[in-house]
Amino acid sequence: MEKNIQQKDAGSRKPLRGIRIRTLNYVMILISVVLYVFLVFVTVFASRKYDAMMSHTDAYIDYQELASLVASGSDYLTEQVRLYAVEMDPVNVREYFKEVYETRSRDGALEKLQEYGTGQEAYAYLHSALQESNRLMGQEIYAMKLVAAAQGQDLSEYEDIQEMELEEQDLGLSPEELVDRARELVFGSSYQDSKAVIEEEISRFLDSVKGNMQYAQQHSADQLKRIMSGQRILISVLFVETIMTFVLILCLIVKPLHIYVNNIKEEKRLDITGAYEFRYLALTYNNIYELNAANELMLRHQAEDLRHQAEHDPLTGIANRGAFEEWKTLLKAKANPLALLIIDVDKFKLVNDGYGHEAGDKVLKKVASLLVETFRETDMPARIGGDEFAVIIVDITIEKKQIIEEKIGSLNQLLMHPEDSLPAVSLSVGGAFSHAGFHDDLYGKADAALYVVKENGRCGCRFYEDCSEEGLLEEG
């Protein structure tokens, strides 16, 4: 160009040399096409890697649900055999075998795990938990056999119980001794140790799966990071090329594009301006923008609804057992003092039988509402079973147990003297204190204290620490 200028200045009539605008436009179009193709390719590839990361997350959630099925199935069997050992109601036996042969939560979880094709090590952990649970079934069925023999109940319809023979050492026991023997089998330390083994195997399963998922996610994340770096480079080059194109095109295109870039940066709808093509583009973009905004809002609401449903009991509206288990896990890492209360609605079955299930549901809602009103906002009430509730009280020591006792006393007064049309009920409450976070045997201690309350007339509140000092708990 400098040579051309010099020639022009010298009066030369040779034609000017340089790049023609038409040729430059063709080059720019070609560069744009190539860059856009690469950008689409990189974007699609990045989308696939993102989908891979999400699939790993979804798989881990599925594995957590399977582990929860094994744990909840085992806990349900424990609950039913313990209820039978305490209340001696054949309904608990029926529910026990219904879980074993009809619902099949534990076996179903292992079958699904095989379909998912997880690693052999992880499968072995969950399979070991199921085997330990199945081994406990023999002990549980024997305990039911003892109770049935003590009460003279005919459980011949249950083949597993019918085929179970009493051991020679138990043949000469009195009915009371048979019941005590059965309770020792399902409440004793040996039984608790076996339950701990099940929990440990499930925990190992989740740790193994989590490790595999984290490795896979990290691998996908590293690849996605490299892809995104390439995408940023392509976008930068495309931006530069676009700026160069703007310098060469007419104001009819430059002006609306400038306005649109500002609108996009400010995350606003595009102004309807410029040529027909740009007006059409703005209308299309605005439609997509509004649709995306609506979809995002809808998805956010759906996610919030799903999380609320997953963590709350549908009947009472307070936290469910799943949320309670998450609290326990979180509080294990805390060093603050706390107390755990296990709460049973006394003789709740009589309410259902005498007044109907609708009245029973209303009673449970009432109990849940009173628990929320009675305890602090920082405390954690939850429904963990049919008529069983739990409350984790944070930042409290045993010196303040009288406050809890007074709260429970007030609750029982309200429930036993209702001002509404609901039947009168009462609460049995067992509690235990921890000076440093939630530990594994805290639930068992609170449950043992609850057992003392039930054995001494129900409708009250006792703490494990007091029961131990008074010698109300058996060593074992």
Short mmCIF file of C-alpha atoms in Angstrom, two decimals:
data_model
loop_
_atom_site.label_atom_id
_atom_site.label_comp_id
_atom_site.label_asym_id
_atom_site.label_seq_id
_atom_site.Cartn_x
_atom_site.Cartn_y
_atom_site.Cartn_z
CA MET A 1 0.00 0.00 0.00
CA GLU A 2 2.86 2.37 0.79
CA LYS A 3 4.28 1.58 -2.68
CA ASN A 4 0.90 2.34 -4.27
CA ILE A 5 0.69 5.62 -2.45
CA GLN A 6 4.16 6.52 -3.55
CA GLN A 7 3.26 5.66 -7.14
CA LYS A 8 0.12 7.75 -6.92
CA ASP A 9 2.04 10.62 -5.48
CA ALA A 10 4.52 10.32 -8.32
CA GLY A 11 1.69 10.63 -10.79
CA SER A 12 1.87 7.06 -11.93
CA ARG A 13 -1.27 5.78 -13.70
CA LYS A 14 -0.72 2.11 -12.80
CA PRO A 15 -3.75 0.52 -11.08
CA LEU A 16 -3.78 0.54 -7.24
CA ARG A 17 -2.85 -2.77 -5.65
CA GLY A 18 -4.46 -4.19 -2.56
CA ILE A 19 -7.08 -6.54 -1.17
CA ARG A 20 -10.52 -5.99 -2.61
CA ILE A 21 -13.45 -5.74 -0.23
CA ARG A 22 -15.29 -8.51 -2.09
CA THR A 23 -12.30 -10.84 -1.71
CA LEU A 24 -11.93 -9.85 1.93
CA ASN A 25 -15.60 -10.56 2.54
CA TYR A 26 -15.27 -14.01 1.00
CA VAL A 27 -12.23 -14.71 3.21
CA MET A 28 -14.10 -13.51 6.30
CA ILE A 29 -17.09 -15.69 5.45
CA LEU A 30 -14.87 -18.70 4.99
CA ILE A 31 -13.07 -18.04 8.30
CA SER A 32 -16.41 -17.58 10.04
CA VAL A 33 -17.76 -20.87 8.71
CA VAL A 34 -14.65 -22.76 9.79
CA LEU A 35 -14.70 -21.20 13.26
CA TYR A 36 -18.40 -21.87 13.72
CA VAL A 37 -17.98 -25.51 12.68
CA PHE A 38 -15.17 -25.97 15.17
CA LEU A 39 -17.16 -24.17 17.86
CA VAL A 40 -20.22 -26.40 17.31
CA PHE A 41 -18.02 -29.48 17.40
CA VAL A 42 -16.37 -28.37 20.64
CA THR A 43 -19.73 -27.43 22.16
CA VAL A 44 -21.27 -30.81 21.31
CA PHE A 45 -18.24 -32.58 22.72
CA ALA A 46 -18.42 -30.47 25.90
CA SER A 47 -22.12 -31.29 26.21
CA ARG A 48 -21.34 -34.99 26.04
CA LYS A 49 -18.73 -34.69 28.75
CA TYR A 50 -21.16 -32.76 30.91
CA ASP A 51 -23.79 -35.45 30.39
CA ALA A 52 -21.19 -38.03 31.41
CA MET A 53 -20.52 -36.15 34.64
CA MET A 54 -24.22 -35.93 35.40
CA SER A 55 -24.69 -39.63 34.68
CA HIS A 56 -22.02 -40.44 37.28
CA THR A 57 -23.84 -38.29 39.80
CA ASP A 58 -27.18 -39.95 39.00
CA ALA A 59 -25.57 -43.37 39.32
CA TYR A 60 -24.21 -42.50 42.75
CA ILE A 61 -27.66 -41.34 43.86
CA ASP A 62 -29.09 -44.67 42.64
CA TYR A 63 -26.45 -46.57 44.60
CA GLN A 64 -27.28 -44.56 47.72
CA GLU A 65 -30.94 -45.49 47.30
CA LEU A 66 -30.05 -49.17 46.95
CA ALA A 67 -27.92 -49.04 50.08
CA SER A 68 -30.78 -47.30 51.86
CA LEU A 69 -33.15 -50.09 50.81
CA VAL A 70 -30.89 -52.73 52.36
CA ALA A 71 -30.47 -50.69 55.55
CA SER A 72 -34.14 -49.78 55.89
CA GLY A 73 -35.24 -53.35 55.12
CA SER A 74 -32.93 -54.72 57.84
CA ASP A 75 -34.05 -52.01 60.29
CA TYR A 76 -37.68 -52.77 59.52
CA LEU A 77 -37.19 -56.44 60.37
CA THR A 78 -35.48 -55.40 63.59
CA GLU A 79 -38.31 -53.05 64.45
CA GLN A 80 -41.00 -55.68 63.91
CA VAL A 81 -39.27 -58.45 65.88
CA ARG A 82 -38.55 -56.03 68.75
CA LEU A 83 -42.14 -54.83 68.79
CA TYR A 84 -43.28 -58.43 68.90
CA ALA A 85 -40.87 -59.19 71.74
CA VAL A 86 -42.26 -56.23 73.70
CA GLU A 87 -45.95 -56.10 72.74
CA MET A 88 -46.34 -59.76 71.68
CA ASP A 89 -48.75 -58.80 68.91
CA PRO A 90 -48.89 -61.36 66.04
CA VAL A 91 -49.41 -58.43 63.65
CA ASN A 92 -45.70 -57.69 63.96
CA VAL A 93 -44.90 -61.26 62.92
CA ARG A 94 -47.09 -60.87 59.85
CA GLU A 95 -45.40 -57.59 58.94
CA TYR A 96 -42.00 -59.19 59.48
CA PHE A 97 -42.61 -62.01 56.98
CA LYS A 98 -44.39 -59.67 54.59
CA GLU A 99 -41.13 -57.70 54.29
CA VAL A 100 -39.12 -60.94 53.90
CA TYR A 101 -41.22 -62.63 51.21
CA GLU A 102 -43.38 -59.93 49.57
CA THR A 103 -41.75 -56.50 49.78
CA ARG A 104 -38.19 -57.88 49.57
CA SER A 105 -36.49 -54.48 49.94
CA ARG A 106 -33.06 -55.96 50.62
CA ASP A 107 -33.09 -58.64 47.92
CA GLY A 108 -34.56 -56.23 45.39
CA ALA A 109 -31.73 -53.79 46.03
CA LEU A 110 -29.10 -56.46 45.31
CA GLU A 111 -30.91 -57.52 42.14
CA LYS A 112 -30.97 -53.94 40.87
CA LEU A 113 -27.32 -53.54 41.78
CA GLN A 114 -26.47 -56.51 39.57
CA GLU A 115 -28.39 -54.89 36.72
CA TYR A 116 -26.39 -51.67 37.14
CA GLY A 117 -23.15 -53.62 36.83
CA THR A 118 -21.17 -51.90 39.58
CA GLY A 119 -17.71 -53.13 40.55
CA GLN A 120 -17.26 -56.50 42.22
CA GLU A 121 -15.76 -54.94 45.34
CA ALA A 122 -18.70 -52.62 45.91
CA TYR A 123 -21.18 -55.40 45.20
CA ALA A 124 -19.38 -57.66 47.67
CA TYR A 125 -19.82 -55.10 50.47
CA LEU A 126 -23.58 -54.78 49.96
CA HIS A 127 -23.92 -58.53 49.48
CA SER A 128 -22.05 -59.04 52.76
CA ALA A 129 -24.50 -56.68 54.49
CA LEU A 130 -27.42 -58.72 53.12
CA GLN A 131 -25.80 -61.97 54.25
CA GLU A 132 -25.33 -60.60 57.76
CA SER A 133 -28.96 -59.45 57.78
CA ASN A 134 -30.09 -62.90 56.64
CA ARG A 135 -27.97 -64.47 59.36
CA LEU A 136 -29.72 -62.28 61.93
CA MET A 137 -33.07 -63.54 60.65
CA GLY A 138 -32.37 -66.93 62.23
CA GLN A 139 -31.84 -65.23 65.58
CA GLU A 140 -34.95 -63.09 65.10
CA ILE A 141 -37.16 -66.03 64.10
CA TYR A 142 -35.91 -67.98 67.12
CA ALA A 143 -36.83 -65.03 69.35
CA MET A 144 -40.35 -65.02 67.86
CA LYS A 145 -40.54 -68.76 68.50
CA LEU A 146 -39.69 -68.15 72.16
CA VAL A 147 -42.36 -65.44 72.56
CA ALA A 148 -44.97 -67.55 70.81
CA ALA A 149 -44.16 -70.48 73.10
CA ALA A 150 -44.38 -68.24 76.16
CA GLN A 151 -47.74 -66.77 75.12
CA GLY A 152 -49.18 -69.97 73.71
CA GLN A 153 -49.73 -68.28 70.34
CA ASP A 154 -50.31 -70.41 67.27
CA LEU A 155 -47.90 -69.24 64.57
CA SER A 156 -48.00 -72.47 62.58
CA GLU A 157 -48.94 -70.55 59.43
CA TYR A 158 -45.36 -69.28 59.32
CA GLU A 159 -43.26 -72.17 58.09
CA ASP A 160 -39.99 -70.61 59.22
CA ILE A 161 -41.21 -70.42 62.83
CA GLN A 162 -42.86 -73.83 62.66
CA GLU A 163 -39.64 -75.51 61.55
CA MET A 164 -37.57 -73.75 64.24
CA GLU A 165 -36.92 -76.05 67.20
CA LEU A 166 -36.30 -74.70 70.69
CA GLU A 167 -32.84 -75.38 72.04
CA GLU A 168 -32.58 -77.87 74.86
CA GLN A 169 -31.48 -75.20 77.31
CA ASP A 170 -34.69 -73.24 76.65
CA LEU A 171 -37.18 -76.10 76.92
CA GLY A 172 -37.53 -75.88 80.69
CA LEU A 173 -37.85 -72.11 80.96
CA SER A 174 -40.96 -70.44 82.37
CA PRO A 175 -43.05 -68.12 80.11
CA GLU A 176 -41.43 -65.07 81.72
CA GLU A 177 -37.96 -66.51 81.21
CA LEU A 178 -38.77 -67.36 77.60
CA VAL A 179 -39.80 -63.75 76.94
CA ASP A 180 -36.68 -62.43 78.67
CA ARG A 181 -34.58 -64.80 76.58
CA ALA A 182 -36.27 -63.56 73.38
CA ARG A 183 -35.73 -59.93 74.30
CA GLU A 184 -32.08 -60.56 75.07
CA LEU A 185 -31.68 -62.07 71.58
CA VAL A 186 -33.02 -58.95 69.81
CA PHE A 187 -31.95 -56.23 72.21
CA GLY A 188 -28.62 -57.59 73.46
CA SER A 189 -25.14 -56.42 72.62
CA SER A 190 -24.52 -59.36 70.29
CA TYR A 191 -27.49 -58.34 68.21
CA GLN A 192 -26.35 -54.72 68.24
CA ASP A 193 -22.88 -55.79 67.12
CA SER A 194 -24.39 -57.62 64.14
CA LYS A 195 -26.44 -54.55 63.25
CA ALA A 196 -23.24 -52.51 63.42
CA VAL A 197 -21.60 -54.94 60.99
CA ILE A 198 -24.45 -54.39 58.54
CA GLU A 199 -24.09 -50.62 58.81
CA GLU A 200 -20.32 -50.88 58.37
CA GLU A 201 -20.64 -53.01 55.21
CA ILE A 202 -23.17 -50.56 53.77
CA SER A 203 -20.82 -47.70 54.61
CA ARG A 204 -17.98 -49.51 52.86
CA PHE A 205 -20.19 -50.03 49.83
CA LEU A 206 -20.97 -46.31 49.65
CA ASP A 207 -17.30 -45.39 50.16
CA SER A 208 -16.27 -47.75 47.35
CA VAL A 209 -18.93 -46.44 44.99
CA LYS A 210 -18.14 -42.85 45.93
CA GLY A 211 -14.44 -43.39 45.18
CA ASN A 212 -15.22 -44.82 41.74
CA MET A 213 -17.67 -42.05 40.97
CA GLN A 214 -15.25 -39.34 42.08
CA TYR A 215 -12.50 -40.76 39.88
CA ALA A 216 -14.81 -40.93 36.88
CA GLN A 217 -16.15 -37.43 37.53
CA GLN A 218 -12.65 -36.00 37.93
CA HIS A 219 -11.60 -37.59 34.64
CA SER A 220 -14.62 -36.11 32.87
CA ALA A 221 -14.06 -32.74 34.57
CA ASP A 222 -10.44 -32.61 33.40
CA GLN A 223 -11.50 -33.34 29.84
CA LEU A 224 -14.29 -30.77 30.05
CA LYS A 225 -11.83 -28.17 31.35
CA ARG A 226 -9.56 -28.71 28.35
CA ILE A 227 -12.53 -28.53 26.00
CA MET A 228 -13.74 -25.32 27.59
CA SER A 229 -10.28 -23.79 27.19
CA GLY A 230 -10.39 -24.59 23.49
CA GLN A 231 -13.90 -23.19 23.32
CA ARG A 232 -12.75 -19.93 24.90
CA ILE A 233 -9.96 -19.67 22.35
CA LEU A 234 -12.39 -20.26 19.47
CA ILE A 235 -14.81 -17.71 20.86
CA SER A 236 -11.99 -15.19 21.24
CA VAL A 237 -10.82 -15.72 17.67
CA LEU A 238 -14.37 -15.53 16.41
CA PHE A 239 -14.89 -12.30 18.33
CA VAL A 240 -11.81 -10.73 16.74
CA GLU A 241 -12.90 -11.88 13.28
CA THR A 242 -16.35 -10.45 13.89
CA ILE A 243 -14.91 -7.07 14.90
CA MET A 244 -12.87 -7.02 11.68
CA THR A 245 -16.01 -7.81 9.71
CA PHE A 246 -17.90 -4.99 11.42
CA VAL A 247 -15.32 -2.49 10.18
CA LEU A 248 -16.04 -3.52 6.59
CA ILE A 249 -19.82 -3.68 6.53
CA LEU A 250 -22.47 -0.98 6.43
CA CYS A 251 -23.86 0.90 9.37
CA LEU A 252 -27.16 -0.90 8.91
CA ILE A 253 -25.52 -4.02 10.27
CA VAL A 254 -22.96 -2.52 12.67
CA LYS A 255 -25.47 -0.48 14.63
CA PRO A 256 -28.01 -3.23 15.45
CA LEU A 257 -25.22 -5.68 16.22
CA HIS A 258 -23.72 -3.21 18.67
CA ILE A 259 -27.10 -2.81 20.34
CA TYR A 260 -27.64 -6.59 20.48
CA VAL A 261 -24.22 -7.23 22.07
CA ASN A 262 -25.01 -4.71 24.80
CA ASN A 263 -28.42 -6.28 25.35
CA ILE A 264 -26.89 -9.76 25.65
CA LYS A 265 -24.18 -8.58 28.03
CA GLU A 266 -26.82 -6.97 30.21
CA GLU A 267 -28.95 -10.13 29.93
CA LYS A 268 -31.88 -8.22 28.46
CA ARG A 269 -34.23 -8.88 25.58
CA LEU A 270 -33.06 -7.64 22.21
CA ASP A 271 -34.44 -4.41 20.82
CA ILE A 272 -36.43 -4.79 17.58
CA THR A 273 -34.30 -2.72 15.24
CA GLY A 274 -32.21 -2.85 12.06
CA ALA A 275 -32.85 -4.82 8.88
CA TYR A 276 -35.43 -7.51 8.42
CA GLU A 277 -33.01 -10.29 9.23
CA PHE A 278 -32.00 -8.63 12.49
CA ARG A 279 -35.61 -7.96 13.44
CA TYR A 280 -36.34 -11.64 12.81
CA LEU A 281 -33.28 -12.64 14.84
CA ALA A 282 -34.34 -10.40 17.73
CA LEU A 283 -37.87 -11.84 17.78
CA THR A 284 -36.52 -15.41 17.73
CA TYR A 285 -33.95 -14.68 20.43
CA ASN A 286 -36.57 -13.01 22.63
CA ASN A 287 -38.88 -16.01 22.29
CA ILE A 288 -36.07 -18.39 23.24
CA TYR A 289 -34.96 -16.07 26.05
CA GLU A 290 -38.44 -15.98 27.55
CA LEU A 291 -38.91 -19.72 27.08
CA ASN A 292 -35.57 -20.45 28.76
CA ALA A 293 -36.41 -18.12 31.62
CA ALA A 294 -39.76 -19.86 32.13
CA ASN A 295 -38.15 -23.31 31.90
CA GLU A 296 -35.43 -22.35 34.36
CA LEU A 297 -37.99 -21.06 36.84
CA MET A 298 -40.08 -24.20 36.44
CA LEU A 299 -37.06 -26.49 36.90
CA ARG A 300 -35.99 -24.57 39.98
CA HIS A 301 -39.43 -24.95 41.53
CA GLN A 302 -39.53 -28.63 40.62
CA ALA A 303 -36.12 -29.20 42.19
CA GLU A 304 -37.22 -27.43 45.36
CA ASP A 305 -40.45 -29.45 45.48
CA LEU A 306 -38.59 -32.74 44.96
CA ARG A 307 -36.08 -31.94 47.67
CA HIS A 308 -38.86 -30.98 50.08
CA GLN A 309 -40.73 -34.22 49.32
CA ALA A 310 -37.56 -36.26 49.76
CA GLU A 311 -36.78 -34.76 53.17
CA HIS A 312 -40.26 -34.37 54.71
CA ASP A 313 -42.92 -36.77 55.88
CA PRO A 314 -45.96 -36.44 53.59
CA LEU A 315 -48.46 -36.89 56.44
CA THR A 316 -47.13 -34.63 59.19
CA GLY A 317 -44.99 -32.23 57.16
CA ILE A 318 -41.98 -32.54 59.48
CA ALA A 319 -38.67 -34.18 58.55
CA ASN A 320 -38.75 -37.87 57.66
CA ARG A 321 -36.39 -40.71 58.56
CA GLY A 322 -34.13 -40.00 55.59
CA ALA A 323 -33.55 -36.43 56.76
CA PHE A 324 -33.07 -37.73 60.31
CA GLU A 325 -30.33 -40.09 59.11
CA GLU A 326 -28.64 -37.20 57.29
CA TRP A 327 -28.73 -35.13 60.49
CA LYS A 328 -27.12 -37.98 62.39
CA THR A 329 -24.34 -38.22 59.84
CA LEU A 330 -23.71 -34.47 59.87
CA LEU A 331 -23.72 -34.27 63.66
CA LYS A 332 -21.16 -37.05 63.96
CA ALA A 333 -18.58 -34.56 62.72
CA LYS A 334 -19.62 -31.93 65.27
CA ALA A 335 -18.12 -31.55 68.74
CA ASN A 336 -21.08 -29.76 70.31
CA PRO A 337 -23.18 -31.39 73.07
CA LEU A 338 -26.64 -32.65 72.15
CA ALA A 339 -29.50 -34.84 73.28
CA LEU A 340 -31.55 -37.42 71.37
CA LEU A 341 -35.18 -38.13 72.23
CA ILE A 342 -37.05 -41.21 70.93
CA ILE A 343 -40.80 -40.67 71.23
CA ASP A 344 -43.63 -43.20 70.93
CA VAL A 345 -47.34 -42.39 70.89
CA ASP A 346 -48.70 -44.70 73.58
CA LYS A 347 -51.13 -47.39 72.45
CA PHE A 348 -51.52 -45.74 69.09
CA LYS A 349 -52.92 -48.94 67.62
CA LEU A 350 -55.95 -48.57 69.92
CA VAL A 351 -56.59 -45.13 68.42
CA ASN A 352 -56.56 -46.56 64.88
CA ASP A 353 -58.74 -49.50 65.90
CA GLY A 354 -61.18 -47.48 68.00
CA TYR A 355 -61.44 -44.22 66.09
CA GLY A 356 -60.26 -45.09 62.59
CA HIS A 357 -57.10 -44.40 60.64
CA GLU A 358 -58.23 -40.88 59.76
CA ALA A 359 -58.33 -39.96 63.44
CA GLY A 360 -54.99 -41.69 63.89
CA ASP A 361 -53.48 -39.58 61.14
CA LYS A 362 -54.82 -36.44 62.75
CA VAL A 363 -53.29 -37.45 66.08
CA LEU A 364 -49.90 -37.94 64.40
CA LYS A 365 -50.20 -34.51 62.75
CA LYS A 366 -51.09 -33.00 66.11
CA VAL A 367 -48.11 -34.62 67.83
CA ALA A 368 -45.78 -33.42 65.05
CA SER A 369 -47.15 -29.87 65.26
CA LEU A 370 -46.75 -29.78 69.04
CA LEU A 371 -43.16 -31.04 68.77
CA VAL A 372 -42.33 -28.21 66.35
CA GLU A 373 -43.99 -25.64 68.62
CA THR A 374 -42.47 -26.97 71.84
CA PHE A 375 -38.84 -27.24 70.81
CA ARG A 376 -36.52 -24.56 69.45
CA GLU A 377 -36.10 -23.71 65.80
CA THR A 378 -32.55 -25.07 65.99
CA ASP A 379 -33.77 -28.46 67.25
CA MET A 380 -34.61 -31.23 64.82
CA PRO A 381 -37.94 -33.08 65.18
CA ALA A 382 -38.62 -35.92 62.73
CA ARG A 383 -41.06 -38.77 62.17
CA ILE A 384 -38.97 -41.93 61.93
CA GLY A 385 -41.67 -44.59 61.97
CA GLY A 386 -45.40 -45.16 62.07
CA ASP A 387 -46.08 -43.65 65.50
CA GLU A 388 -42.44 -43.06 66.38
CA PHE A 389 -40.81 -39.64 66.44
CA ALA A 390 -37.36 -38.39 67.30
CA VAL A 391 -35.96 -35.02 68.31
CA ILE A 392 -32.29 -34.01 68.21
CA ILE A 393 -31.72 -31.15 70.65
CA VAL A 394 -28.48 -29.32 69.93
CA ASP A 395 -26.26 -27.35 72.32
CA ILE A 396 -27.70 -28.89 75.49
CA THR A 397 -26.11 -30.77 78.38
CA ILE A 398 -27.49 -33.19 80.94
CA GLU A 399 -27.66 -30.41 83.51
CA LYS A 400 -30.63 -29.00 81.58
CA LYS A 401 -32.58 -32.25 81.41
CA GLN A 402 -35.30 -30.77 83.63
CA ILE A 403 -36.20 -28.36 80.83
CA ILE A 404 -36.80 -31.30 78.51
CA GLU A 405 -38.83 -33.14 81.15
CA GLU A 406 -41.02 -30.07 81.63
CA LYS A 407 -41.56 -29.77 77.89
CA ILE A 408 -42.60 -33.43 77.65
CA GLY A 409 -44.86 -33.01 80.68
CA SER A 410 -46.57 -30.04 79.01
CA LEU A 411 -46.97 -32.01 75.80
CA ASN A 412 -48.59 -34.90 77.63
CA GLN A 413 -50.97 -32.55 79.42
CA LEU A 414 -52.10 -31.08 76.09
CA LEU A 415 -52.46 -34.52 74.48
CA MET A 416 -54.26 -36.15 77.42
CA HIS A 417 -56.70 -33.24 77.80
CA PRO A 418 -57.50 -32.30 74.20
CA GLU A 419 -59.70 -29.35 73.45
CA ASP A 420 -60.46 -30.63 69.97
CA SER A 421 -62.44 -33.70 68.94
CA LEU A 422 -59.39 -35.96 68.77
CA PRO A 423 -58.91 -38.85 71.22
CA ALA A 424 -56.61 -38.37 74.20
CA VAL A 425 -53.16 -39.89 73.87
CA SER A 426 -49.84 -39.69 75.67
CA LEU A 427 -46.17 -39.88 74.84
CA SER A 428 -43.44 -42.17 76.10
CA VAL A 429 -40.03 -40.56 75.71
CA GLY A 430 -36.55 -42.00 76.10
CA GLY A 431 -33.53 -39.75 75.90
CA ALA A 432 -29.76 -39.82 75.99
CA PHE A 433 -27.10 -37.12 76.08
CA SER A 434 -23.83 -36.75 74.21
CA HIS A 435 -21.13 -34.28 75.17
CA ALA A 436 -19.56 -34.26 71.70
CA GLY A 437 -21.70 -34.85 68.62
CA PHE A 438 -23.83 -37.81 67.57
CA HIS A 439 -22.25 -41.22 68.19
CA ASP A 440 -23.40 -44.64 67.07
CA ASP A 441 -24.76 -45.93 70.38
CA LEU A 442 -26.76 -42.79 71.21
CA TYR A 443 -29.88 -44.13 69.49
CA GLY A 444 -29.62 -47.43 71.37
CA LYS A 445 -29.31 -45.60 74.69
CA ALA A 446 -32.34 -43.44 74.02
CA ASP A 447 -34.28 -46.53 72.92
CA ALA A 448 -33.26 -48.35 76.12
CA ALA A 449 -34.54 -45.42 78.19
CA LEU A 450 -37.78 -45.48 76.18
CA TYR A 451 -38.14 -49.16 77.02
CA VAL A 452 -37.88 -48.31 80.75
CA VAL A 453 -40.66 -45.73 80.37
CA LYS A 454 -42.91 -48.26 78.64
CA GLU A 455 -42.19 -50.89 81.27
CA ASN A 456 -43.14 -48.44 84.03
CA GLY A 457 -46.55 -47.33 82.88
CA ARG A 458 -45.76 -45.25 79.77
CA CYS A 459 -46.64 -41.53 79.59
CA GLY A 460 -43.37 -40.11 80.78
CA CYS A 461 -39.80 -39.21 80.06
CA ARG A 462 -36.65 -40.95 81.26
CA PHE A 463 -33.00 -40.53 80.35
CA TYR A 464 -30.47 -43.27 79.84
CA GLU A 465 -28.06 -41.68 82.28
CA ASP A 466 -30.68 -41.67 85.07
CA CYS A 467 -31.76 -45.22 84.30
CA SER A 468 -28.16 -46.41 84.51
CA GLU A 469 -27.66 -44.78 87.91
CA GLU A 470 -30.92 -46.29 89.19
CA GLY A 471 -29.99 -49.75 87.90
CA LEU A 472 -33.03 -49.96 85.60
CA LEU A 473 -30.98 -51.10 82.60
CA GLU A 474 -29.57 -54.58 82.16
CA GLU A 475 -25.89 -54.84 81.39
CA GLY A 476 -25.18 -56.57 78.12
#
